[in-house]
Short mmCIF file of C-alpha atoms and ligand atoms in Angstrom, two decimals:
data_model
loop_
_atom_site.label_atom_id
_atom_site.label_comp_id
_atom_site.label_asym_id
_atom_site.label_seq_id
_atom_site.Cartn_x
_atom_site.Cartn_y
_atom_site.Cartn_z
CA MET A 1 63.17 124.26 70.20
CA GLU A 2 65.42 123.34 73.17
CA GLN A 3 64.66 126.12 75.02
CA PHE A 4 61.37 124.20 75.48
CA ARG A 5 63.41 121.38 75.55
CA GLN A 6 65.02 122.30 79.26
CA ALA A 7 61.93 124.31 80.37
CA ILE A 8 59.76 121.59 80.46
CA VAL A 9 62.29 118.81 81.44
CA GLN A 10 62.90 121.39 84.25
CA GLY A 11 58.98 121.72 85.30
CA ALA A 12 59.20 125.58 84.29
CA ALA A 13 55.39 126.75 85.13
CA GLY A 14 53.10 126.68 82.25
CA GLU A 15 53.48 131.07 82.33
CA GLU A 16 57.31 130.29 81.76
CA ILE A 17 56.23 128.71 78.62
CA GLY A 18 53.60 130.66 77.26
CA ALA A 19 56.66 132.95 77.61
CA LEU A 20 59.48 131.43 75.55
CA ALA A 21 59.50 132.70 71.85
CA LEU A 22 58.81 130.25 69.13
CA PRO A 23 61.16 128.70 67.12
CA GLU A 24 60.98 129.06 63.35
CA THR A 25 61.67 125.55 62.31
CA TYR A 26 61.01 122.07 64.14
CA ARG A 27 62.43 118.86 63.05
CA GLY A 28 60.27 115.77 62.07
CA ALA A 29 59.93 112.45 60.35
CA VAL A 30 58.53 112.61 56.89
CA VAL A 31 57.79 111.11 53.66
CA ARG A 32 58.80 113.56 50.21
CA ARG A 33 56.62 114.21 47.76
CA ASP A 34 59.07 113.69 45.20
CA GLU A 35 60.43 109.89 46.48
CA VAL A 36 56.38 108.48 46.19
CA ASP A 37 57.57 106.54 43.28
CA MET A 38 60.93 105.28 45.47
CA PHE A 39 59.88 101.52 45.56
CA ALA A 40 58.09 101.25 42.49
CA GLY A 41 57.88 97.61 41.71
CA LEU A 42 58.83 96.04 44.69
CA ALA A 43 57.03 93.67 46.88
CA SER A 44 55.74 95.63 50.04
CA GLY A 45 57.76 92.95 52.24
CA ASP A 46 60.68 94.81 50.76
CA LYS A 47 59.30 98.67 50.46
CA ASP A 48 61.74 99.91 53.46
CA PRO A 49 60.38 102.82 55.36
CA ARG A 50 63.73 103.52 56.46
CA LYS A 51 64.84 104.87 52.95
CA SER A 52 61.40 106.67 52.65
CA LEU A 53 61.37 108.14 56.58
CA HIS A 54 63.38 111.03 56.54
CA VAL A 55 64.00 113.62 59.58
CA ASP A 56 64.10 116.85 58.56
CA GLU A 57 64.08 120.72 60.01
CA VAL A 58 60.61 122.20 58.79
CA PRO A 59 59.08 125.62 59.36
CA VAL A 60 56.23 126.27 62.05
CA PRO A 61 52.96 126.89 60.53
CA ASP A 62 50.30 129.14 61.18
CA LEU A 63 48.44 128.35 64.25
CA ALA A 64 44.33 128.84 63.38
CA PRO A 65 41.89 129.67 66.28
CA ASP A 66 40.80 126.25 67.24
CA GLU A 67 44.27 124.51 67.61
CA ALA A 68 47.33 124.19 69.95
CA TYR A 69 50.86 123.81 69.08
CA VAL A 70 52.34 121.15 71.54
CA ALA A 71 55.98 120.29 72.21
CA VAL A 72 56.04 116.76 71.56
CA MET A 73 57.85 114.72 74.39
CA ALA A 74 57.48 111.52 72.41
CA GLY A 75 55.47 109.58 70.18
CA ALA A 76 54.69 106.58 68.81
CA ILE A 77 54.93 104.03 65.96
CA ASN A 78 51.16 102.97 64.24
CA PHE A 79 50.75 100.95 61.39
CA ASN A 80 49.04 104.01 59.13
CA THR A 81 53.04 105.38 59.90
CA VAL A 82 54.08 102.01 57.38
CA TRP A 83 51.64 102.60 55.58
CA THR A 84 52.62 106.08 54.27
CA SER A 85 56.14 105.62 54.44
CA ILE A 86 55.80 102.41 51.79
CA PHE A 87 53.40 105.06 49.85
CA GLU A 88 50.83 101.73 50.07
CA PRO A 89 47.71 101.72 49.41
CA LEU A 90 47.99 105.30 48.54
CA PRO A 91 50.50 108.21 48.24
CA THR A 92 49.12 110.24 51.54
CA PHE A 93 49.56 113.54 50.01
CA GLY A 94 46.43 113.35 48.16
CA PHE A 95 44.77 113.47 51.40
CA LEU A 96 47.05 116.73 52.40
CA ASP A 97 46.12 117.91 48.46
CA ARG A 98 41.95 117.41 49.36
CA LEU A 99 42.54 118.96 52.75
CA GLY A 100 44.13 121.96 51.37
CA ARG A 101 41.21 122.46 48.66
CA GLU A 102 39.14 122.79 51.57
CA SER A 103 39.74 126.33 53.48
CA ALA A 104 42.72 128.61 53.89
CA TRP A 105 43.70 127.31 56.81
CA GLY A 106 43.23 123.48 55.01
CA ALA A 107 46.06 125.53 52.46
CA ARG A 108 49.12 124.84 55.01
CA HIS A 109 48.89 120.81 55.03
CA ALA A 110 49.19 120.46 50.77
CA LEU A 111 52.92 120.37 51.09
CA ASP A 112 56.28 118.57 49.47
CA TYR A 113 57.39 116.89 52.56
CA HIS A 114 54.22 115.59 54.88
CA VAL A 115 55.05 115.16 58.86
CA VAL A 116 53.94 112.25 60.17
CA GLY A 117 52.85 110.49 63.30
CA SER A 118 49.27 109.91 65.17
CA ASP A 119 50.52 109.64 68.72
CA SER A 120 52.03 112.07 70.95
CA SER A 121 52.42 113.08 74.81
CA GLY A 122 53.89 116.30 74.92
CA VAL A 123 53.17 120.03 76.46
CA VAL A 124 50.83 122.54 75.76
CA LEU A 125 53.11 125.91 74.05
CA ARG A 126 50.18 128.02 72.97
CA VAL A 127 46.63 128.15 72.13
CA GLY A 128 44.23 129.78 69.69
CA SER A 129 42.16 132.92 70.24
CA ALA A 130 38.81 130.00 69.95
CA VAL A 131 40.69 127.49 72.28
CA ARG A 132 38.90 127.19 75.62
CA ASN A 133 40.13 124.63 78.35
CA TRP A 134 43.91 124.19 77.07
CA ARG A 135 46.52 126.82 78.24
CA PRO A 136 50.55 126.74 77.46
CA GLY A 137 51.85 123.90 80.18
CA ASP A 138 49.10 121.67 80.49
CA ARG A 139 50.75 117.99 79.99
CA VAL A 140 48.70 116.35 77.51
CA VAL A 141 47.93 113.43 75.65
CA ILE A 142 46.99 112.99 72.11
CA HIS A 143 44.20 111.49 69.96
CA CYS A 144 44.79 111.44 66.24
CA ASN A 145 40.25 111.84 65.34
CA TYR A 146 40.65 115.84 63.29
CA VAL A 147 37.30 116.90 63.03
CA ASP A 148 35.69 119.52 61.19
CA ASP A 149 32.95 120.93 63.48
CA GLN A 150 31.00 123.68 61.24
CA ASP A 151 29.75 119.95 59.16
CA PRO A 152 27.00 118.81 60.72
CA SER A 153 27.10 115.30 59.76
CA ALA A 154 30.24 115.45 62.36
CA HIS A 155 27.30 115.80 65.20
CA ASP A 156 25.79 113.33 66.12
CA ASP A 157 29.03 109.94 65.88
CA SER A 158 32.42 112.43 65.01
CA MET A 159 33.74 109.59 63.20
CA LEU A 160 30.59 109.46 60.71
CA ALA A 161 31.64 112.92 59.74
CA ALA A 162 31.84 113.62 55.82
CA ASN A 163 35.67 114.47 56.33
CA GLN A 164 36.85 113.04 59.11
CA ARG A 165 40.37 112.35 58.49
CA ILE A 166 43.12 110.75 61.06
CA TRP A 167 45.77 113.04 61.90
CA GLY A 168 49.35 112.67 61.14
CA PHE A 169 47.83 110.32 58.36
CA GLU A 170 45.49 112.66 55.97
CA THR A 171 46.44 115.58 57.72
CA ASN A 172 50.16 117.47 58.16
CA PHE A 173 52.08 118.48 61.03
CA GLY A 174 51.99 115.19 63.02
CA GLY A 175 53.63 113.68 66.25
CA LEU A 176 56.24 111.99 65.45
CA ALA A 177 58.55 115.45 65.49
CA GLU A 178 59.57 117.62 68.10
CA LEU A 179 56.24 119.74 68.11
CA THR A 180 53.07 119.56 66.20
CA VAL A 181 49.83 121.35 64.93
CA VAL A 182 46.20 120.14 66.85
CA LYS A 183 42.52 120.56 66.99
CA ALA A 184 42.09 121.64 70.90
CA ASN A 185 39.50 118.94 70.99
CA GLN A 186 42.06 116.04 70.06
CA LEU A 187 43.98 116.82 73.54
CA MET A 188 43.39 115.03 76.08
CA PRO A 189 44.69 114.95 79.75
CA LYS A 190 48.42 112.62 80.52
CA PRO A 191 48.65 109.90 82.87
CA THR A 192 50.67 111.29 85.47
CA TYR A 193 51.54 108.10 86.69
CA LEU A 194 53.81 107.31 83.61
CA SER A 195 56.21 108.52 81.57
CA TRP A 196 56.79 110.59 78.06
CA GLU A 197 56.80 107.28 76.00
CA GLU A 198 54.31 105.12 78.01
CA ALA A 199 52.07 108.35 77.81
CA ALA A 200 52.80 108.59 74.30
CA VAL A 201 51.64 105.22 72.62
CA ASN A 202 48.11 104.49 74.24
CA ALA A 203 45.47 107.45 72.32
CA LEU A 204 45.28 105.46 69.28
CA CYS A 205 45.51 101.80 69.50
CA ASN A 206 43.32 101.73 72.91
CA SER A 207 40.72 104.73 71.63
CA THR A 208 40.16 101.71 68.62
CA SER A 209 39.74 98.72 70.49
CA TYR A 210 37.61 100.67 73.15
CA ARG A 211 35.03 101.86 70.29
CA MET A 212 35.53 98.23 69.11
CA LEU A 213 34.80 96.39 71.99
CA VAL A 214 33.20 98.44 74.30
CA SER A 215 31.65 101.28 73.13
CA ARG A 216 27.54 100.90 71.89
CA ASN A 217 29.51 101.71 68.19
CA GLY A 218 31.28 98.83 68.15
CA ALA A 219 30.00 95.07 69.74
CA ALA A 220 29.41 96.30 73.26
CA MET A 221 30.50 93.50 74.98
CA ALA A 222 28.29 92.66 77.94
CA GLN A 223 29.83 90.25 81.01
CA GLY A 224 31.01 86.79 79.87
CA ASP A 225 31.60 87.50 76.73
CA ARG A 226 34.04 85.28 74.87
CA VAL A 227 36.06 87.40 72.12
CA LEU A 228 38.30 85.94 70.27
CA ILE A 229 41.56 88.24 69.33
CA TRP A 230 43.53 88.29 66.13
CA GLY A 231 46.95 89.87 66.91
CA ALA A 232 46.11 89.12 70.93
CA THR A 233 50.21 90.87 72.08
CA GLY A 234 50.06 93.22 68.83
CA GLY A 235 49.24 96.99 69.41
CA LEU A 236 45.59 96.62 69.06
CA GLY A 237 45.32 93.45 70.55
CA GLY A 238 46.93 94.07 73.81
CA TYR A 239 44.61 96.98 74.41
CA ALA A 240 41.71 94.68 73.24
CA VAL A 241 43.14 91.60 75.89
CA GLN A 242 42.60 94.30 78.92
CA HIS A 243 39.23 95.40 77.75
CA VAL A 244 37.93 91.60 77.52
CA LEU A 245 39.18 90.97 81.17
CA ASN A 246 38.10 93.92 83.03
CA GLY A 247 35.17 93.58 81.07
CA GLY A 248 34.41 89.98 82.93
CA GLY A 249 35.11 88.51 78.94
CA VAL A 250 36.61 85.47 78.05
CA PRO A 251 39.90 86.62 75.75
CA ILE A 252 41.26 84.01 73.77
CA GLY A 253 44.11 85.58 72.41
CA VAL A 254 45.38 83.91 68.88
CA VAL A 255 49.93 84.90 68.38
CA SER A 256 52.43 83.64 66.71
CA SER A 257 55.27 82.54 68.57
CA ALA A 258 55.81 80.72 72.46
CA GLU A 259 56.79 84.07 73.92
CA LYS A 260 53.88 85.88 72.33
CA ALA A 261 51.78 83.28 73.93
CA GLU A 262 53.71 83.75 77.45
CA LEU A 263 53.22 87.51 77.75
CA LEU A 264 49.12 86.91 76.92
CA HIS A 265 49.98 84.28 79.57
CA ASP A 266 51.61 86.49 82.18
CA LEU A 267 48.92 89.16 81.38
CA GLY A 268 46.17 87.54 82.69
CA VAL A 269 45.21 85.54 79.36
CA GLU A 270 44.51 81.54 79.59
CA ALA A 271 42.95 80.57 76.24
CA VAL A 272 45.99 81.49 73.80
CA ILE A 273 45.90 79.68 70.60
CA ASP A 274 49.86 80.34 68.95
CA ARG A 275 48.63 80.05 64.99
CA ARG A 276 52.45 79.45 63.45
CA ALA A 277 52.65 75.89 65.95
CA ALA A 278 48.92 75.13 64.51
CA GLY A 279 50.26 75.62 61.19
CA TYR A 280 46.41 76.91 59.76
CA ARG A 281 46.50 77.46 55.63
CA PHE A 282 43.11 79.34 55.94
CA TRP A 283 43.81 79.91 51.93
CA ALA A 284 44.82 76.51 49.61
CA ASP A 285 45.99 78.78 47.42
CA GLU A 286 46.43 82.06 45.87
CA HIS A 287 42.04 81.86 45.21
CA THR A 288 41.46 79.11 47.07
CA GLN A 289 40.09 79.35 50.55
CA ASP A 290 40.39 75.83 52.73
CA GLU A 291 37.18 75.15 54.32
CA ALA A 292 38.56 72.37 56.56
CA GLU A 293 41.15 74.16 57.97
CA TRP A 294 38.94 77.19 59.00
CA ARG A 295 36.58 74.14 60.44
CA ARG A 296 40.31 73.15 62.41
CA PHE A 297 40.92 76.69 63.37
CA GLY A 298 37.02 76.76 65.27
CA LYS A 299 37.43 73.02 66.89
CA ASP A 300 40.27 74.33 68.30
CA VAL A 301 38.63 77.67 69.81
CA ARG A 302 36.19 75.83 71.32
CA ALA A 303 38.69 73.23 72.91
CA LEU A 304 39.78 75.92 74.65
CA ILE A 305 36.76 78.04 76.19
CA GLY A 306 34.05 75.45 75.58
CA ASP A 307 31.99 77.23 72.80
CA ASP A 308 32.51 79.34 69.48
CA PRO A 309 33.82 83.19 70.48
CA ASP A 310 30.45 85.52 70.56
CA ILE A 311 32.96 87.90 69.38
CA VAL A 312 35.89 88.43 67.22
CA PHE A 313 38.26 91.00 66.65
CA GLU A 314 39.61 91.44 63.37
CA HIS A 315 42.55 93.14 61.46
CA PRO A 316 44.43 91.00 59.81
CA GLY A 317 42.01 91.04 56.29
CA ARG A 318 42.56 88.75 53.59
CA GLN A 319 43.61 86.25 55.17
CA THR A 320 42.21 85.85 58.43
CA MET A 321 38.33 87.33 57.63
CA GLY A 322 36.74 83.57 56.14
CA ALA A 323 38.21 81.55 59.10
CA SER A 324 36.78 85.13 61.34
CA VAL A 325 33.91 84.85 59.74
CA PHE A 326 33.09 80.82 60.50
CA ALA A 327 34.54 81.04 64.02
CA CYS A 328 32.03 83.41 65.08
CA ARG A 329 29.26 82.53 67.34
CA ARG A 330 25.57 81.85 65.72
CA GLY A 331 24.53 85.65 65.92
CA GLY A 332 27.57 86.62 66.93
CA THR A 333 29.17 89.99 65.74
CA VAL A 334 32.94 90.07 63.43
CA VAL A 335 34.60 93.84 64.51
CA THR A 336 36.89 95.06 61.68
CA CYS A 337 38.96 97.92 61.82
CA ALA A 338 41.23 96.88 59.24
CA ALA A 339 42.85 94.43 56.79
CA THR A 340 47.30 94.22 56.96
CA SER A 341 46.84 91.06 55.06
CA GLY A 342 45.30 92.66 51.98
CA TYR A 343 41.56 94.80 51.85
CA MET A 344 39.82 92.45 49.48
CA ILE A 345 38.63 89.89 51.63
CA GLU A 346 36.08 86.65 51.01
CA TYR A 347 33.99 84.87 53.15
CA ASP A 348 31.32 81.94 52.93
CA ASN A 349 28.40 83.88 53.25
CA ARG A 350 25.99 81.08 54.02
CA HIS A 351 27.60 81.17 57.42
CA LEU A 352 26.83 84.67 57.82
CA TRP A 353 23.46 84.91 56.42
CA MET A 354 22.13 81.54 57.81
CA LYS A 355 23.85 81.41 61.51
CA LEU A 356 22.52 85.61 61.94
CA LYS A 357 26.31 87.05 62.09
CA THR A 358 26.93 90.21 62.33
CA ILE A 359 30.43 92.06 60.20
CA LYS A 360 30.60 95.49 61.70
CA GLY A 361 33.24 98.11 60.64
CA SER A 362 34.77 100.64 63.05
CA HIS A 363 37.28 103.06 62.46
CA PHE A 364 39.10 105.06 65.32
CA ALA A 365 37.12 106.75 67.43
CA ASN A 366 35.20 109.36 68.25
CA TYR A 367 36.35 112.31 70.62
CA ARG A 368 34.16 110.79 74.04
CA GLU A 369 35.14 107.75 73.00
CA ALA A 370 39.22 108.68 72.73
CA TRP A 371 38.37 110.77 76.21
CA ASP A 372 36.42 107.16 78.45
CA ALA A 373 39.18 105.42 77.48
CA ASN A 374 42.19 107.13 78.64
CA GLN A 375 40.46 107.76 81.61
CA LEU A 376 41.38 103.68 81.97
CA ILE A 377 44.60 104.47 81.17
CA CYS A 378 44.60 108.01 83.94
CA GLN A 379 43.22 105.04 86.50
CA GLY A 380 45.45 102.51 85.87
CA ARG A 381 42.75 100.08 84.59
CA VAL A 382 44.01 99.44 81.40
CA VAL A 383 47.78 100.36 81.26
CA PRO A 384 50.52 100.69 78.22
CA THR A 385 51.86 97.96 76.03
CA LEU A 386 55.10 99.72 74.77
CA SER A 387 57.90 97.28 74.54
CA ALA A 388 61.09 99.27 72.52
CA VAL A 389 61.99 103.07 73.05
CA TYR A 390 63.57 104.72 70.01
CA ASP A 391 65.47 107.94 69.00
CA LEU A 392 63.48 110.38 66.59
CA ASP A 393 66.91 109.60 64.18
CA ALA A 394 65.97 106.36 64.24
CA VAL A 395 62.57 106.48 63.64
CA GLY A 396 63.08 104.81 60.09
CA GLU A 397 63.82 101.30 61.83
CA ALA A 398 61.05 101.87 64.52
CA ALA A 399 58.73 101.74 61.47
CA TYR A 400 60.71 99.18 60.26
CA GLN A 401 59.88 96.89 63.18
CA VAL A 402 55.83 97.20 63.46
CA HIS A 403 56.07 96.52 59.55
CA HIS A 404 58.01 93.08 59.70
CA ASN A 405 56.06 92.37 62.82
CA LEU A 406 59.20 92.06 64.55
CA HIS A 407 58.04 94.42 67.42
CA GLU A 408 55.16 93.55 70.57
CA GLY A 409 52.67 95.69 71.78
CA LYS A 410 53.32 99.30 70.96
CA ILE A 411 56.73 100.73 69.64
CA ALA A 412 57.53 104.43 71.55
CA VAL A 413 60.31 107.66 69.72
CA LEU A 414 61.49 110.14 72.06
CA CYS A 415 61.13 113.67 70.41
CA LEU A 416 62.30 116.45 72.37
CA ALA A 417 62.62 113.96 75.51
CA PRO A 418 66.36 113.81 76.59
CA GLU A 419 65.94 110.33 77.88
CA GLU A 420 63.69 107.39 78.57
CA GLY A 421 61.82 107.47 82.07
CA LEU A 422 60.78 111.53 82.27
CA GLY A 423 57.55 112.81 83.11
CA ILE A 424 56.35 110.78 85.84
CA ASP A 425 53.92 113.50 87.83
CA ASP A 426 52.53 110.90 90.77
CA PRO A 427 54.88 108.09 91.48
CA GLU A 428 52.38 107.21 94.40
CA LEU A 429 50.12 106.11 92.11
CA ARG A 430 52.40 104.59 89.53
CA ALA A 431 53.42 102.46 92.73
CA ARG A 432 49.85 102.20 93.07
CA VAL A 433 49.21 100.57 89.71
CA GLY A 434 51.95 98.42 89.62
CA GLU A 435 55.45 98.37 88.28
CA GLU A 436 54.94 95.06 86.93
CA ARG A 437 52.32 96.17 85.27
CA ILE A 438 52.86 98.26 83.77
CA THR A 439 56.51 97.19 82.35
CA ALA A 440 55.27 93.95 81.53
CA PHE A 441 55.00 94.45 77.68
CA ARG A 442 59.40 96.42 77.85
CA ARG A 443 60.86 93.23 80.35
CA HIS A 444 59.28 90.80 78.39
CA GLY A 445 60.43 92.65 75.24
CA ALA A 446 64.09 93.58 76.24
P1 NAP B 1 50.03 95.61 65.22
O1 NAP B 1 50.81 96.30 65.60
O2 NAP B 1 51.27 95.09 63.56
O3 NAP B 1 49.85 94.22 65.51
C1 NAP B 1 48.85 93.12 64.18
C2 NAP B 1 48.95 92.34 64.89
O4 NAP B 1 48.50 91.04 64.07
C3 NAP B 1 50.35 91.46 64.94
O5 NAP B 1 51.10 91.18 66.26
C4 NAP B 1 50.07 90.07 64.23
O6 NAP B 1 50.45 89.36 65.78
C5 NAP B 1 48.90 90.14 63.55
N1 NAP B 1 48.78 89.45 62.46
C6 NAP B 1 49.80 90.32 61.66
N2 NAP B 1 49.43 89.76 60.03
C7 NAP B 1 48.34 88.61 60.37
C8 NAP B 1 47.93 87.84 59.47
N3 NAP B 1 47.84 87.37 58.29
N4 NAP B 1 46.96 86.90 60.21
C9 NAP B 1 47.22 86.68 61.26
N5 NAP B 1 47.43 87.52 62.29
C10 NAP B 1 48.21 88.91 62.23
O7 NAP B 1 49.76 96.43 64.53
P2 NAP B 1 48.48 96.92 65.01
O8 NAP B 1 48.57 98.27 65.67
O9 NAP B 1 47.66 96.53 66.01
O10 NAP B 1 47.09 97.38 63.61
C11 NAP B 1 46.75 95.73 63.06
C12 NAP B 1 45.75 96.63 61.80
O11 NAP B 1 44.63 97.74 62.15
C13 NAP B 1 46.56 97.61 61.00
O12 NAP B 1 46.53 97.31 59.73
C14 NAP B 1 46.66 99.37 60.62
O13 NAP B 1 46.73 99.71 59.51
C15 NAP B 1 44.87 98.83 61.49
N6 NAP B 1 44.48 99.58 62.42
C16 NAP B 1 43.51 100.11 62.28
C17 NAP B 1 42.79 101.37 63.34
C18 NAP B 1 41.56 101.78 62.90
O14 NAP B 1 41.18 102.88 62.89
N7 NAP B 1 40.82 101.87 61.57
C19 NAP B 1 43.43 101.51 64.55
C20 NAP B 1 44.52 100.69 64.40
C21 NAP B 1 45.44 100.12 63.73
P3 NAP B 1 51.16 87.56 65.13
O15 NAP B 1 52.16 87.25 64.34
O16 NAP B 1 51.33 87.41 66.83
O17 NAP B 1 49.33 87.22 65.46
#
């Protein structure tokens, strides 16, 4: 891959890049099938991604007609890589085996290693014979919705497709590697004013937050809506806050430290709750929720914004869902995409039906939503939430940081990019968008 690295860094033209010989192998972050039981008996928090994530030299797979090889300049850590690396709730090899049974091309994925990663920026190296819109040399970011376009169920909203998958989680050849194999309909233009690592961190979380809040497939936020955002400086929350502010809504951000609260204020969020300082105990014990604590939380929210939130942006799951359903306004919507603290959730149904509230499930985004969310980044209306950068060899440590909630926003991993700060094609646009805004999370994390 070294010659690709050099050609890209030196700004080689697309024809030149397309003429370079492909290597037989590349380096990628993998988990191994023969290690899926390595954490047996340990609590979740003791399962250590630094032990299970390896950087191995793996073979370059064949390319299907509707796919592209992309040289990955940088990737990003998402929570799904944490799940893969601690083999929870299931080892991801089951997903790969199922894909392997689906077709001859699918069979490539069922291997004894899983190259992980669901976010990347990079350069197209080769395209399959059926690819029309992309060429070698194109600078791209990759979204993670992996869709079988021959399945009729994929042709309304592709997130409703019966066999919809997440690239680098439910498929192999993911983005925390020097090279990745993706379907052409995962490609999107790289924002020209961002470095490789700034460009790499957005697609998954920005698109997910966009669908949850902005899209009519999610909560379809309106101007003036009050939106309660859990984890408001986290991977999803850092984009959710921007979507709410852009859309004329009122964000109420919940975080767990004074530093994070300060970062939210810097981002323009006036209503902030430090959940740790407030000391909420929504669960009196493992089996019992405490409604008095829901009420205390709801009162705190009202005191800040004058009313109950129209929308609650949910993802912590078991720890917070009861409080979210309670605090949501009469007729409001709790939109949820995850359950970091546990997926068997509990809420008081009386608060849901008597007050005509809705719980809406949401998962990533279809190509259109991901494209529109990426356009907001390209225009500088939404900016990256990059707070730290690691080398590919330190991918385990990067995943550990996210697993233990030691980070803010997003963490990038340099793959082929030899250093930070490369890949900026439009410094004038960067200046217009504003260095301060683009690096807000980075400066804060430093
Ligand atoms: P993240 O970067 O770790 O941020 C999550 C934030 O949630 C943390 O910063 C933390 O903020 C807050 N949090 C964690 N545990 C909490 C708890 N028990 N109570 C209240 N707040 C808590 O992760 P992320 O990238 O935002 O992802 C969050 C979840 O969504 C993960 O489970 C991930 O797998 C999932 N996800 C799903 C999709 C999808 O398409 N379905 C897409 C992206 C992510 P504070 O400590 O500051 O409060």
